[in-house]
mmCIF file of the N, C-alpha and C atoms, coordinates in Angstrom:
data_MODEL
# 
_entry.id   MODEL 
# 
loop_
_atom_site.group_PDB 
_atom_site.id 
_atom_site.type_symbol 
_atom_site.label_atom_id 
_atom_site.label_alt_id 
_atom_site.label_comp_id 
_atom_site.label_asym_id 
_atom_site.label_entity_id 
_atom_site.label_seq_id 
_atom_site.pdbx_PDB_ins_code 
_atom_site.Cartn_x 
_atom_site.Cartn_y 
_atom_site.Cartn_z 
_atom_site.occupancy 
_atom_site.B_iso_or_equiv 
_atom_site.pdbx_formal_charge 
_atom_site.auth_seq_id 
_atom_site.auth_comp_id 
_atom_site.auth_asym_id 
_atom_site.auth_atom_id 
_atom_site.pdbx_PDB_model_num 
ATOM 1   N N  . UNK A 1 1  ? 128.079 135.749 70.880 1.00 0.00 ? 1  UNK A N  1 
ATOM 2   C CA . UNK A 1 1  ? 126.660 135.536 70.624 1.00 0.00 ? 1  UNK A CA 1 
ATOM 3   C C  . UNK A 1 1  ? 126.089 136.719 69.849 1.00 0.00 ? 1  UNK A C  1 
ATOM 4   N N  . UNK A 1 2  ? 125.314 136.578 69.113 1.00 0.00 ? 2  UNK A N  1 
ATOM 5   C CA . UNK A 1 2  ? 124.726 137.600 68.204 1.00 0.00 ? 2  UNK A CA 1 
ATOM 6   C C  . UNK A 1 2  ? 123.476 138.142 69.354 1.00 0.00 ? 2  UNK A C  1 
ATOM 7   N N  . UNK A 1 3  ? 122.423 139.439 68.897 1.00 0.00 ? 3  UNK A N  1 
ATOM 8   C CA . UNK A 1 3  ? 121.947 139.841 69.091 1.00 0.00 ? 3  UNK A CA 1 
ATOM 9   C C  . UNK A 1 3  ? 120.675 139.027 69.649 1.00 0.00 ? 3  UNK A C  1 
ATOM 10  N N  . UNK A 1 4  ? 120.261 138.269 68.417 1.00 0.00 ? 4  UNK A N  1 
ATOM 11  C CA . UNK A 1 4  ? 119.415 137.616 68.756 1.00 0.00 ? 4  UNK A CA 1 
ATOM 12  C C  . UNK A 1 4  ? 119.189 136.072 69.755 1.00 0.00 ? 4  UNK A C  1 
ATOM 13  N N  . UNK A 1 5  ? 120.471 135.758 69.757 1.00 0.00 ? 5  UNK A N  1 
ATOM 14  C CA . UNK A 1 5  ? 120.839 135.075 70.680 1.00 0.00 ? 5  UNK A CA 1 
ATOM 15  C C  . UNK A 1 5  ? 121.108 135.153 71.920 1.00 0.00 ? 5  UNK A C  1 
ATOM 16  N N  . UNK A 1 6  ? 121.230 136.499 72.082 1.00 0.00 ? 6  UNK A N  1 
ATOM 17  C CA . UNK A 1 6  ? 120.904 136.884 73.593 1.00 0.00 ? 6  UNK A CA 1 
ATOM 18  C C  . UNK A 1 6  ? 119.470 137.167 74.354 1.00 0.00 ? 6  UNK A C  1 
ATOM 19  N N  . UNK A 1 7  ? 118.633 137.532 73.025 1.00 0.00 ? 7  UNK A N  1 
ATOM 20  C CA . UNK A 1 7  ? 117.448 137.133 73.759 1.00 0.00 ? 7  UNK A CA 1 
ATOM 21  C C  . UNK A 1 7  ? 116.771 135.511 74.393 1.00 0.00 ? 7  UNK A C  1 
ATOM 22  N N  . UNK A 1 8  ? 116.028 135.854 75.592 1.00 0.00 ? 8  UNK A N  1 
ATOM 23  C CA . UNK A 1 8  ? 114.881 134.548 75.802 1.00 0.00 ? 8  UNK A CA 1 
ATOM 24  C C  . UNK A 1 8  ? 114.365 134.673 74.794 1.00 0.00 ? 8  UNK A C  1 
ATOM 25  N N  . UNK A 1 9  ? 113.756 133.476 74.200 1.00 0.00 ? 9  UNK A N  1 
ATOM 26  C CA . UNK A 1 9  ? 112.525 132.975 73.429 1.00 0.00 ? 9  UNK A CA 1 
ATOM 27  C C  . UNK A 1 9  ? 111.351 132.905 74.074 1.00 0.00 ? 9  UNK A C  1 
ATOM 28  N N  . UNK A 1 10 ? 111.628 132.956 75.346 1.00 0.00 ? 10 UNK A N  1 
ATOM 29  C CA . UNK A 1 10 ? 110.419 132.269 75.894 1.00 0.00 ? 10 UNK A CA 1 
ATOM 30  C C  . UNK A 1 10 ? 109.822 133.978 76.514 1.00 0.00 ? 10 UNK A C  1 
ATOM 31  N N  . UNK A 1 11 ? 110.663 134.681 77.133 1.00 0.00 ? 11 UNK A N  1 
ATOM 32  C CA . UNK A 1 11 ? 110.217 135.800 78.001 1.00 0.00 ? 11 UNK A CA 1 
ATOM 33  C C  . UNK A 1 11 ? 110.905 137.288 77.575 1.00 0.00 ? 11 UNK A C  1 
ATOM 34  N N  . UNK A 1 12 ? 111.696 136.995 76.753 1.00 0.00 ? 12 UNK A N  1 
ATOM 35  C CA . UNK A 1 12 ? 112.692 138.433 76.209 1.00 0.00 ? 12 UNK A CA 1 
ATOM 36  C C  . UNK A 1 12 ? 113.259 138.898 76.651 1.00 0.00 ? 12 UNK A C  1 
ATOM 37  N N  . UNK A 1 13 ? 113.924 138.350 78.385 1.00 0.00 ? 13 UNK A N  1 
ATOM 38  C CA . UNK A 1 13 ? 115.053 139.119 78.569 1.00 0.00 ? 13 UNK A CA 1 
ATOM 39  C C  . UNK A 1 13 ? 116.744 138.177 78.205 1.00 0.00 ? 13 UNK A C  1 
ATOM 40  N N  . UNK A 1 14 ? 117.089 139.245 79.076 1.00 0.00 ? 14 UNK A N  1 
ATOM 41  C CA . UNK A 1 14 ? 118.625 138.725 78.065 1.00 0.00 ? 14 UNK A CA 1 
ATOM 42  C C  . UNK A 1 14 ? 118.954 137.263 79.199 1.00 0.00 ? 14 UNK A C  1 
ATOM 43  N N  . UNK A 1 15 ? 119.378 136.811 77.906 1.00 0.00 ? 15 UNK A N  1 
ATOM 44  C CA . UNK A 1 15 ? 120.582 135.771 77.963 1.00 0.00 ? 15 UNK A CA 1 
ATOM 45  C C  . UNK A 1 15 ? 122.062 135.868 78.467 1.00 0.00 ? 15 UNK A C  1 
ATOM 46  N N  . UNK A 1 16 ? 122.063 135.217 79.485 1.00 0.00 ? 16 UNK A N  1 
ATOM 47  C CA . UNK A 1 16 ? 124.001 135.300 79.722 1.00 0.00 ? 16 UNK A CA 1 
ATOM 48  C C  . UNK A 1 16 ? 124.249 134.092 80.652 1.00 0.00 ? 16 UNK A C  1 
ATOM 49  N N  . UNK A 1 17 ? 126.047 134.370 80.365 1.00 0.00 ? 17 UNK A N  1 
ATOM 50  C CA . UNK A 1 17 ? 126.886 132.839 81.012 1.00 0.00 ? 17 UNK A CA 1 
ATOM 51  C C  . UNK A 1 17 ? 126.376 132.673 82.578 1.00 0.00 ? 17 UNK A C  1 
ATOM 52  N N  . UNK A 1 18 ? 126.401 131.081 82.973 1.00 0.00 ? 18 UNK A N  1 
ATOM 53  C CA . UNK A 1 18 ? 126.007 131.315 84.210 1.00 0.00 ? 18 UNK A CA 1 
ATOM 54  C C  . UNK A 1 18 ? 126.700 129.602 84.422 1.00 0.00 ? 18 UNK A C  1 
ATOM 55  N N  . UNK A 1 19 ? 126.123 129.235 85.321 1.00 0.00 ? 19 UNK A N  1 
ATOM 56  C CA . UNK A 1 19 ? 126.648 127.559 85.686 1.00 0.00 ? 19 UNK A CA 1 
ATOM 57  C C  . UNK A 1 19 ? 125.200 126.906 86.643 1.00 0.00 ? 19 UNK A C  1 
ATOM 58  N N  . UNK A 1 20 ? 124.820 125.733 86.033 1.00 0.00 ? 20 UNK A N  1 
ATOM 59  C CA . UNK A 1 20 ? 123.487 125.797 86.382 1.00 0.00 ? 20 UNK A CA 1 
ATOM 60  C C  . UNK A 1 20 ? 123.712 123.967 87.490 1.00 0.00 ? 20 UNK A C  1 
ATOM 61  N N  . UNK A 1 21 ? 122.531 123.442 87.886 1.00 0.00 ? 21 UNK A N  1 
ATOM 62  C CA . UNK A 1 21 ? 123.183 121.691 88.308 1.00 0.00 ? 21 UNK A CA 1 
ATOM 63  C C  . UNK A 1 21 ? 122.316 121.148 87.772 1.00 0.00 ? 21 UNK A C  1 
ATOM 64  N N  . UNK A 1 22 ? 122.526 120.056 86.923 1.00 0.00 ? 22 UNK A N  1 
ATOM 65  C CA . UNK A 1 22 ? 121.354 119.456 86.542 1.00 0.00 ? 22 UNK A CA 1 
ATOM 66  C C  . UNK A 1 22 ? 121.479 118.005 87.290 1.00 0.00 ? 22 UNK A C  1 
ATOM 67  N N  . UNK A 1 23 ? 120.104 117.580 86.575 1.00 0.00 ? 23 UNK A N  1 
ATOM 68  C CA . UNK A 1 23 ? 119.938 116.397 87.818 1.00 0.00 ? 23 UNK A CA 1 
ATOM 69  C C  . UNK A 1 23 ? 119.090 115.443 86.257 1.00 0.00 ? 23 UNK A C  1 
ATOM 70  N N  . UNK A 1 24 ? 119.433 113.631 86.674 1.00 0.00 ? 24 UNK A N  1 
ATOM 71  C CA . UNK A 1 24 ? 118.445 113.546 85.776 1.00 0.00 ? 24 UNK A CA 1 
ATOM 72  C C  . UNK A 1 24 ? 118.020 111.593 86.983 1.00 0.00 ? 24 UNK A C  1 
ATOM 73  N N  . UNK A 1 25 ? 116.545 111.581 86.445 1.00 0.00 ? 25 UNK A N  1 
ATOM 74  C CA . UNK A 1 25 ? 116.206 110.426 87.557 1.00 0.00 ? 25 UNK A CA 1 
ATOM 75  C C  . UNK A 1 25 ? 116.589 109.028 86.556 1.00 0.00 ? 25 UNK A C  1 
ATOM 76  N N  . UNK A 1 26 ? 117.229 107.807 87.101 1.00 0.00 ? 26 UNK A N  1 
ATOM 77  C CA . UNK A 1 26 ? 117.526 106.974 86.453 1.00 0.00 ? 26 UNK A CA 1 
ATOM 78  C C  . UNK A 1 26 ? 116.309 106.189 86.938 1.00 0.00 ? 26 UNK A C  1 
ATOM 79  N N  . UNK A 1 27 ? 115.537 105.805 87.515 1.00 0.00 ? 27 UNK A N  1 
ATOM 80  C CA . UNK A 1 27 ? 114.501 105.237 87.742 1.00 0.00 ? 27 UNK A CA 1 
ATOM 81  C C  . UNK A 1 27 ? 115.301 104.055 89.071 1.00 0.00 ? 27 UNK A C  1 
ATOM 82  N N  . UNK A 1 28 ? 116.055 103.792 88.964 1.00 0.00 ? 28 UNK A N  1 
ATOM 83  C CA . UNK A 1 28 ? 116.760 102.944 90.190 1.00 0.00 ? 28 UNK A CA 1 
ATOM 84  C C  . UNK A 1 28 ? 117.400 103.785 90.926 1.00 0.00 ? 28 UNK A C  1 
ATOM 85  N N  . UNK A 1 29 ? 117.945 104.976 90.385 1.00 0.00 ? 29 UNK A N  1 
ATOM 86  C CA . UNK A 1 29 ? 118.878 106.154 91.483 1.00 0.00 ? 29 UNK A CA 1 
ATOM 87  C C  . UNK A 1 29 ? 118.620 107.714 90.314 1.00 0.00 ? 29 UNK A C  1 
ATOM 88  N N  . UNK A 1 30 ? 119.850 108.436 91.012 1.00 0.00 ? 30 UNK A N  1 
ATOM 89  C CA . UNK A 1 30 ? 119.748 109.523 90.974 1.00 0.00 ? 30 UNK A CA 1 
ATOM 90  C C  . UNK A 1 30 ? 121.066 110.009 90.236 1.00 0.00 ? 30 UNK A C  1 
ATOM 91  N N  . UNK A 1 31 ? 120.979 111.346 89.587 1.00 0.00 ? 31 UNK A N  1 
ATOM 92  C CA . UNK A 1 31 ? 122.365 111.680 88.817 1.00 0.00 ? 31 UNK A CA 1 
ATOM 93  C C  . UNK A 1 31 ? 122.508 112.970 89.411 1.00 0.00 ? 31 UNK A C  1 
ATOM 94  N N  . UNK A 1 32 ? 123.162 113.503 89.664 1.00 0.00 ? 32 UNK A N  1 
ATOM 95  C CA . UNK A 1 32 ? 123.412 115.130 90.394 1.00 0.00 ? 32 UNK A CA 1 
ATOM 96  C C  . UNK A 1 32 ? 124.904 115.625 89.758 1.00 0.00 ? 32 UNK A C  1 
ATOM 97  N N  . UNK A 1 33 ? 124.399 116.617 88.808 1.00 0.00 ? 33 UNK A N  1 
ATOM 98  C CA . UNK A 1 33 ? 125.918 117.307 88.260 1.00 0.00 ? 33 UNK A CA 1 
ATOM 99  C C  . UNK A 1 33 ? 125.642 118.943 88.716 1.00 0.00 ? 33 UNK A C  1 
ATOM 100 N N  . UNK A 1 34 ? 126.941 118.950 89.016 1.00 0.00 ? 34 UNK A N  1 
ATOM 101 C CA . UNK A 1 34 ? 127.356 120.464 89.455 1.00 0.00 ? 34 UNK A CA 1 
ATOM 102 C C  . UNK A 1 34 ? 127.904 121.203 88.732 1.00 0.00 ? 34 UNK A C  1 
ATOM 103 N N  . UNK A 1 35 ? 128.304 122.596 88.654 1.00 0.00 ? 35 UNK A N  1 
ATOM 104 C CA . UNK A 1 35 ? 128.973 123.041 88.179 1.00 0.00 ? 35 UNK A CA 1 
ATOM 105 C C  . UNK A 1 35 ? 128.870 123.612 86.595 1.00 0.00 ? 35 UNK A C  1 
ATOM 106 N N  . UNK A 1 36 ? 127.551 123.233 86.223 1.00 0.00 ? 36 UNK A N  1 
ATOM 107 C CA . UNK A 1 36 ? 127.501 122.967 84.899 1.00 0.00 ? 36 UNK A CA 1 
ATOM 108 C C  . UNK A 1 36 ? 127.443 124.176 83.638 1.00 0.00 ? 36 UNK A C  1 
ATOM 109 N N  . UNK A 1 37 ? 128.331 124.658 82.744 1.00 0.00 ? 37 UNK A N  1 
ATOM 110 C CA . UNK A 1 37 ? 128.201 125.770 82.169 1.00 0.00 ? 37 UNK A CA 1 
ATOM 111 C C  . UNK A 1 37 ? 126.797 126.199 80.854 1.00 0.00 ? 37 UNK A C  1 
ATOM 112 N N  . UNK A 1 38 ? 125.914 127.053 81.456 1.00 0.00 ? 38 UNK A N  1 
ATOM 113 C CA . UNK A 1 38 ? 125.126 126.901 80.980 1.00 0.00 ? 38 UNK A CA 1 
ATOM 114 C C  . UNK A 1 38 ? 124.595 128.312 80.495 1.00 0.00 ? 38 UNK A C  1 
ATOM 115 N N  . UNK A 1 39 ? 123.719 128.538 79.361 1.00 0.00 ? 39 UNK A N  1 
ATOM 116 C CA . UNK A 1 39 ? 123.442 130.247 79.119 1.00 0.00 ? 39 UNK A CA 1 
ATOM 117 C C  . UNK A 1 39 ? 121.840 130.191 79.881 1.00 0.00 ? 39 UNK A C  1 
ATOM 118 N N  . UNK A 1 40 ? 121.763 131.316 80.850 1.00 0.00 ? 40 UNK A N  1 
ATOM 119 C CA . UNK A 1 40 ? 120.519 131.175 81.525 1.00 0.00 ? 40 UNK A CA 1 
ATOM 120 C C  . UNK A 1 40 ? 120.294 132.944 81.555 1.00 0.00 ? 40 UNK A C  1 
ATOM 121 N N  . UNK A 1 41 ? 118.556 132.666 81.131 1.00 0.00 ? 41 UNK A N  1 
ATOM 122 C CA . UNK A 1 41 ? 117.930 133.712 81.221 1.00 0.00 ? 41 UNK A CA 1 
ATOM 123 C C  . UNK A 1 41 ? 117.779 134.717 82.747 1.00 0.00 ? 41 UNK A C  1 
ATOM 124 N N  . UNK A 1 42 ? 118.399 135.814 82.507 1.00 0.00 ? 42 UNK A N  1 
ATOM 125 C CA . UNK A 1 42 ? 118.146 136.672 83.859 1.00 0.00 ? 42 UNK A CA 1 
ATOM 126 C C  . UNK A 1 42 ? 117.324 137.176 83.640 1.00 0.00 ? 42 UNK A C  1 
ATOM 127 N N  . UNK A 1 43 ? 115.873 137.055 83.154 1.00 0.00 ? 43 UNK A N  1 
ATOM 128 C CA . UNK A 1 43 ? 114.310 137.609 83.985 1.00 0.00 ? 43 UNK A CA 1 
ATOM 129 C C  . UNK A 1 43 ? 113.734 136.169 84.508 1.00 0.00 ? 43 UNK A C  1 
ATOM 130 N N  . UNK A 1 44 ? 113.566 134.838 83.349 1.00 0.00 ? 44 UNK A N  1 
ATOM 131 C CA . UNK A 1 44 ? 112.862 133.978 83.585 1.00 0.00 ? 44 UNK A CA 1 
ATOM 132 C C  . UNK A 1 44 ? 113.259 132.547 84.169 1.00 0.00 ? 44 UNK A C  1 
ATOM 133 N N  . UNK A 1 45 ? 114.781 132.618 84.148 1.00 0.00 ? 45 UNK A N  1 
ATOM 134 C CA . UNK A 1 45 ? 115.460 131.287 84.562 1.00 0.00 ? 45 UNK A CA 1 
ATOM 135 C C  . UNK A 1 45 ? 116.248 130.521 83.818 1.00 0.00 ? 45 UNK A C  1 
ATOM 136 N N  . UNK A 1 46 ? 115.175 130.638 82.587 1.00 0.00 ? 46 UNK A N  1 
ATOM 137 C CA . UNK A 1 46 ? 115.104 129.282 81.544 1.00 0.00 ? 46 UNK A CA 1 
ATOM 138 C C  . UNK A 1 46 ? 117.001 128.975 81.233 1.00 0.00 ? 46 UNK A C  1 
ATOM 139 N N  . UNK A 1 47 ? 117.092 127.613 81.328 1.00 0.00 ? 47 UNK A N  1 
ATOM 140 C CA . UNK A 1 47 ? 118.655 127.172 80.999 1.00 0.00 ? 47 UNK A CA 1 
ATOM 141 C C  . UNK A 1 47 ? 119.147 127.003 79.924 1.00 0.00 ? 47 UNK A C  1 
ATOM 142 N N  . UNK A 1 48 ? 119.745 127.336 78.857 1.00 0.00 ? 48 UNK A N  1 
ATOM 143 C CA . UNK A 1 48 ? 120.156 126.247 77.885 1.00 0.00 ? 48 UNK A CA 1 
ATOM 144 C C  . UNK A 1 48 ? 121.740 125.880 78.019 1.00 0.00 ? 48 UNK A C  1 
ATOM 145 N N  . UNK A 1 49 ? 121.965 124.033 77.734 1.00 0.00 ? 49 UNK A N  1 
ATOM 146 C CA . UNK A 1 49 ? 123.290 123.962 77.152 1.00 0.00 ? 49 UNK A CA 1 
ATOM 147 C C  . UNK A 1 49 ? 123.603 123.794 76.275 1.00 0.00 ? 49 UNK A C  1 
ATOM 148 N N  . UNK A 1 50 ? 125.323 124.039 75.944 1.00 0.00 ? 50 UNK A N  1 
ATOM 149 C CA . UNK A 1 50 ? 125.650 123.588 74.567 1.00 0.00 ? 50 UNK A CA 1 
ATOM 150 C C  . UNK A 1 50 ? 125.387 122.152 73.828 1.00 0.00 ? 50 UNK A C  1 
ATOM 151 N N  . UNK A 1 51 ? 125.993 121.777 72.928 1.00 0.00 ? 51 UNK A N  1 
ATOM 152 C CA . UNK A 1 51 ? 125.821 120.078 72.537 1.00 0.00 ? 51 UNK A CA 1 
ATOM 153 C C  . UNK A 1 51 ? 127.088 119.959 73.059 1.00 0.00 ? 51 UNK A C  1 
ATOM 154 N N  . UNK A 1 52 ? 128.168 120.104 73.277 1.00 0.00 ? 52 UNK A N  1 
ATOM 155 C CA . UNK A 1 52 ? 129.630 119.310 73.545 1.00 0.00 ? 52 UNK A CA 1 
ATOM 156 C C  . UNK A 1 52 ? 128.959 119.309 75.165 1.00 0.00 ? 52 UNK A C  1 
ATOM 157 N N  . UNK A 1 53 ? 128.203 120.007 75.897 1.00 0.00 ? 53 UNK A N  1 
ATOM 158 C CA . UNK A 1 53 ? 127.886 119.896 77.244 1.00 0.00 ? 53 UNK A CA 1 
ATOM 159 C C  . UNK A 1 53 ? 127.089 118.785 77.652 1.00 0.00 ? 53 UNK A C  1 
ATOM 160 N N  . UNK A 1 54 ? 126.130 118.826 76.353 1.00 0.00 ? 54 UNK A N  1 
ATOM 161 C CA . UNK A 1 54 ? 125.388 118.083 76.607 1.00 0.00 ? 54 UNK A CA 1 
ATOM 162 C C  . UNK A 1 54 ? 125.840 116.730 76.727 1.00 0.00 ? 54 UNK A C  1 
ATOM 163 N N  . UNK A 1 55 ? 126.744 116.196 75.711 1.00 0.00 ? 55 UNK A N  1 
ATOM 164 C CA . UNK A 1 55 ? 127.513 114.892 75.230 1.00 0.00 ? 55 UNK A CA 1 
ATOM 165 C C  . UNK A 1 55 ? 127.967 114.649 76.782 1.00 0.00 ? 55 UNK A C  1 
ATOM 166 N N  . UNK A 1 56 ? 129.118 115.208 77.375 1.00 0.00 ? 56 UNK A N  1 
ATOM 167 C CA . UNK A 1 56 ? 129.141 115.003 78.231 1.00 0.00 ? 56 UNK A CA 1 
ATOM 168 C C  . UNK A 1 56 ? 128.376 114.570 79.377 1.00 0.00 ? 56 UNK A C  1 
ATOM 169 N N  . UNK A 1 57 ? 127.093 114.730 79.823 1.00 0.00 ? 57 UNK A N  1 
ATOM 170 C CA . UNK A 1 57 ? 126.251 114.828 80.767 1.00 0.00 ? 57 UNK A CA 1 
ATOM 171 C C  . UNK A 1 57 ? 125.808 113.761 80.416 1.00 0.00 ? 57 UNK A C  1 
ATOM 172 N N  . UNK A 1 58 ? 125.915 113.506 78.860 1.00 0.00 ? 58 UNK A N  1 
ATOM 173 C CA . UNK A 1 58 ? 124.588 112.315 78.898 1.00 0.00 ? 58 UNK A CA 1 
ATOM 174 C C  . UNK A 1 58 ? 125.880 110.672 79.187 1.00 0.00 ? 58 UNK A C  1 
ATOM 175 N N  . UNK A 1 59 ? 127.228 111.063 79.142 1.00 0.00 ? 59 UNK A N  1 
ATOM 176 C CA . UNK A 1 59 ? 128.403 110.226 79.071 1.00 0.00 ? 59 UNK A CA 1 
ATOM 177 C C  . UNK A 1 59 ? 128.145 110.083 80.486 1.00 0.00 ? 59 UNK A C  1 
ATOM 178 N N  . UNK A 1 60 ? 128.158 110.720 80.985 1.00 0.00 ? 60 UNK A N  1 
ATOM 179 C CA . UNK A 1 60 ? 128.146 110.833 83.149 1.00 0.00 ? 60 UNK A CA 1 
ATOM 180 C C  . UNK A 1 60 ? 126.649 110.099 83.476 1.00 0.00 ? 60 UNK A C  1 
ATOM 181 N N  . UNK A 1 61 ? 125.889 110.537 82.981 1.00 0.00 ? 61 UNK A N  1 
ATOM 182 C CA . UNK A 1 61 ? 124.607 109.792 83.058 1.00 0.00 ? 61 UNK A CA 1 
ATOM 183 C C  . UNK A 1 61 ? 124.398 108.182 82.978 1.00 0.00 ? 61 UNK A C  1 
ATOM 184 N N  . UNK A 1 62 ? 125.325 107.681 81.682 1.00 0.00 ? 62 UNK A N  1 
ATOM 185 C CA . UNK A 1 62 ? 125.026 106.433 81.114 1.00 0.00 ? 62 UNK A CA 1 
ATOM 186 C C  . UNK A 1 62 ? 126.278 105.652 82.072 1.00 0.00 ? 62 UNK A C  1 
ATOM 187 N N  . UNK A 1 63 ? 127.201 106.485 82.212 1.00 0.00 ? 63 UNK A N  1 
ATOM 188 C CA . UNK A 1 63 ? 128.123 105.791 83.004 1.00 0.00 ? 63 UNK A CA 1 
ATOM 189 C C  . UNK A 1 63 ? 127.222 105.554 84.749 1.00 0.00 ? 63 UNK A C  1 
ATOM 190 N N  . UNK A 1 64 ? 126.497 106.366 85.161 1.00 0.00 ? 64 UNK A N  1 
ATOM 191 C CA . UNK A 1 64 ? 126.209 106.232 86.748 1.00 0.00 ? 64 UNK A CA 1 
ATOM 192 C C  . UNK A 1 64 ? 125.187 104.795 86.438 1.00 0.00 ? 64 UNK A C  1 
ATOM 193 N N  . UNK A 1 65 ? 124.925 104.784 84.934 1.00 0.00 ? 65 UNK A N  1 
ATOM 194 C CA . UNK A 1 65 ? 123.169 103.683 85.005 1.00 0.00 ? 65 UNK A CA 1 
ATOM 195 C C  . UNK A 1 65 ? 124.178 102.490 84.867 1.00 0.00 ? 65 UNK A C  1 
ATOM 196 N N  . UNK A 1 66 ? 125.268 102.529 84.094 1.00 0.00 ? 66 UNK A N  1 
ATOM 197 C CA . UNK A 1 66 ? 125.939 101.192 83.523 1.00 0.00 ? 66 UNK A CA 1 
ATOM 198 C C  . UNK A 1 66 ? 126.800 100.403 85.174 1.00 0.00 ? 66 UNK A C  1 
ATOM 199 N N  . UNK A 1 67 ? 127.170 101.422 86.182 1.00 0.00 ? 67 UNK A N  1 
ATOM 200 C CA . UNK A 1 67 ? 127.695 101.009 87.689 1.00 0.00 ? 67 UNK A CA 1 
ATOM 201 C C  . UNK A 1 67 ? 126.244 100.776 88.765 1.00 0.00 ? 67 UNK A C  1 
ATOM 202 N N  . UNK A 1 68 ? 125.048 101.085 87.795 1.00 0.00 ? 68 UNK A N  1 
ATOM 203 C CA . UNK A 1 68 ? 123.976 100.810 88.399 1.00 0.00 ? 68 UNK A CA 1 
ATOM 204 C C  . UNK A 1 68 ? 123.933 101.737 90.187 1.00 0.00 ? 68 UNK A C  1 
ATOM 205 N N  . UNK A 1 69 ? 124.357 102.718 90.365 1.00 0.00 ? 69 UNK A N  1 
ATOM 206 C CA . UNK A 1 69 ? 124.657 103.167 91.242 1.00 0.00 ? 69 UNK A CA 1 
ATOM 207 C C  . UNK A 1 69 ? 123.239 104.408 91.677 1.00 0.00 ? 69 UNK A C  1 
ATOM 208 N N  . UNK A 1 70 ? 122.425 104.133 92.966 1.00 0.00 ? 70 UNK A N  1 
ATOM 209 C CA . UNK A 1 70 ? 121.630 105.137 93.626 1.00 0.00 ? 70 UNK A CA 1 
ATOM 210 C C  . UNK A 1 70 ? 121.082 106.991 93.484 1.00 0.00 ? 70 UNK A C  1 
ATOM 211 N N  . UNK A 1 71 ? 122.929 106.823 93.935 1.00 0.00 ? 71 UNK A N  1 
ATOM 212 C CA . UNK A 1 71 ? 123.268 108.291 94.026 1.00 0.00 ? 71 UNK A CA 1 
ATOM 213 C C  . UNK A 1 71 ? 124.546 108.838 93.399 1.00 0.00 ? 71 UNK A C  1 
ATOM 214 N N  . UNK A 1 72 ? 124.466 109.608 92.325 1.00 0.00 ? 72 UNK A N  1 
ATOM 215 C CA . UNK A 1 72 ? 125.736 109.784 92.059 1.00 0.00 ? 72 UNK A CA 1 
ATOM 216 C C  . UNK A 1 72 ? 126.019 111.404 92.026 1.00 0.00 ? 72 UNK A C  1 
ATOM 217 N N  . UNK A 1 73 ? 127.078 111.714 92.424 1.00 0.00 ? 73 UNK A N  1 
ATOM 218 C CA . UNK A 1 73 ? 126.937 113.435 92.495 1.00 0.00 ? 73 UNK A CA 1 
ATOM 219 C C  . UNK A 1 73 ? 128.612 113.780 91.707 1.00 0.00 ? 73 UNK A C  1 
ATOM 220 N N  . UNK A 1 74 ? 128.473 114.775 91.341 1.00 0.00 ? 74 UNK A N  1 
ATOM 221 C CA . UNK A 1 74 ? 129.886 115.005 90.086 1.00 0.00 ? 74 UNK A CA 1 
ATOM 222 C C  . UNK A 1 74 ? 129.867 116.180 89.851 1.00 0.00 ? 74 UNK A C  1 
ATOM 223 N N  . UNK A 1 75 ? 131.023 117.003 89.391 1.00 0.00 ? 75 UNK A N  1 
ATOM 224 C CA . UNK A 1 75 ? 131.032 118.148 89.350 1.00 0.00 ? 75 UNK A CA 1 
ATOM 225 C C  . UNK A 1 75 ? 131.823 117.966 87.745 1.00 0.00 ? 75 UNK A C  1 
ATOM 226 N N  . UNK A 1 76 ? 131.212 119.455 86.689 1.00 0.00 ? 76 UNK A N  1 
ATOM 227 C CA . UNK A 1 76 ? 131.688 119.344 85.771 1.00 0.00 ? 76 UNK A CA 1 
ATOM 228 C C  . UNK A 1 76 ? 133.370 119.651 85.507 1.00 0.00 ? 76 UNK A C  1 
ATOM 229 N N  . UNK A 1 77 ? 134.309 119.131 85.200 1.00 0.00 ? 77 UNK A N  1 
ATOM 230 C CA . UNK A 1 77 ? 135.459 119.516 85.018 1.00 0.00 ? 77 UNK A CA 1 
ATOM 231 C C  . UNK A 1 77 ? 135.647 120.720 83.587 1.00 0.00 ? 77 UNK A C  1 
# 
């Protein structure tokens, strides 16, 4: 990561590797991922993921809506 990429945008402290869970509401159930590799701000929180992370999540997502399933909980491989 370059210099400037280690800063927050939002608050200015640094940026680094971390693993965050995201969650997203399907309106009939629920998605719960674990494990998830993510760059998160150590003053303010803030998360970001990559796009190949993202692809994934949104693949786990569409798969829990397409089994129409409540609750689904998953850990990232």
């Amino acid at each position: 990561m370059s210099n400037t990429k280690q800063i927050c945008p939002l608050c200015g402290g640094k940026k680094t590797k971390g693993k965050t869970t995201f969650s997203a509401d399907l309106g009939s159930g629920v998605v719960v991922v674990r494990e998830v590799e993510a760059t998160i701000c150590a003053q303010c929180g803030e998360e970001w993921i990559d796009d190949a992370t993202a692809r994934q999540l949104e693949q786990i997502v569409n798969d829990a809506r397409a089994r129409r399933l409540q609750v689904e909980v998953a850990t990232m491989k």
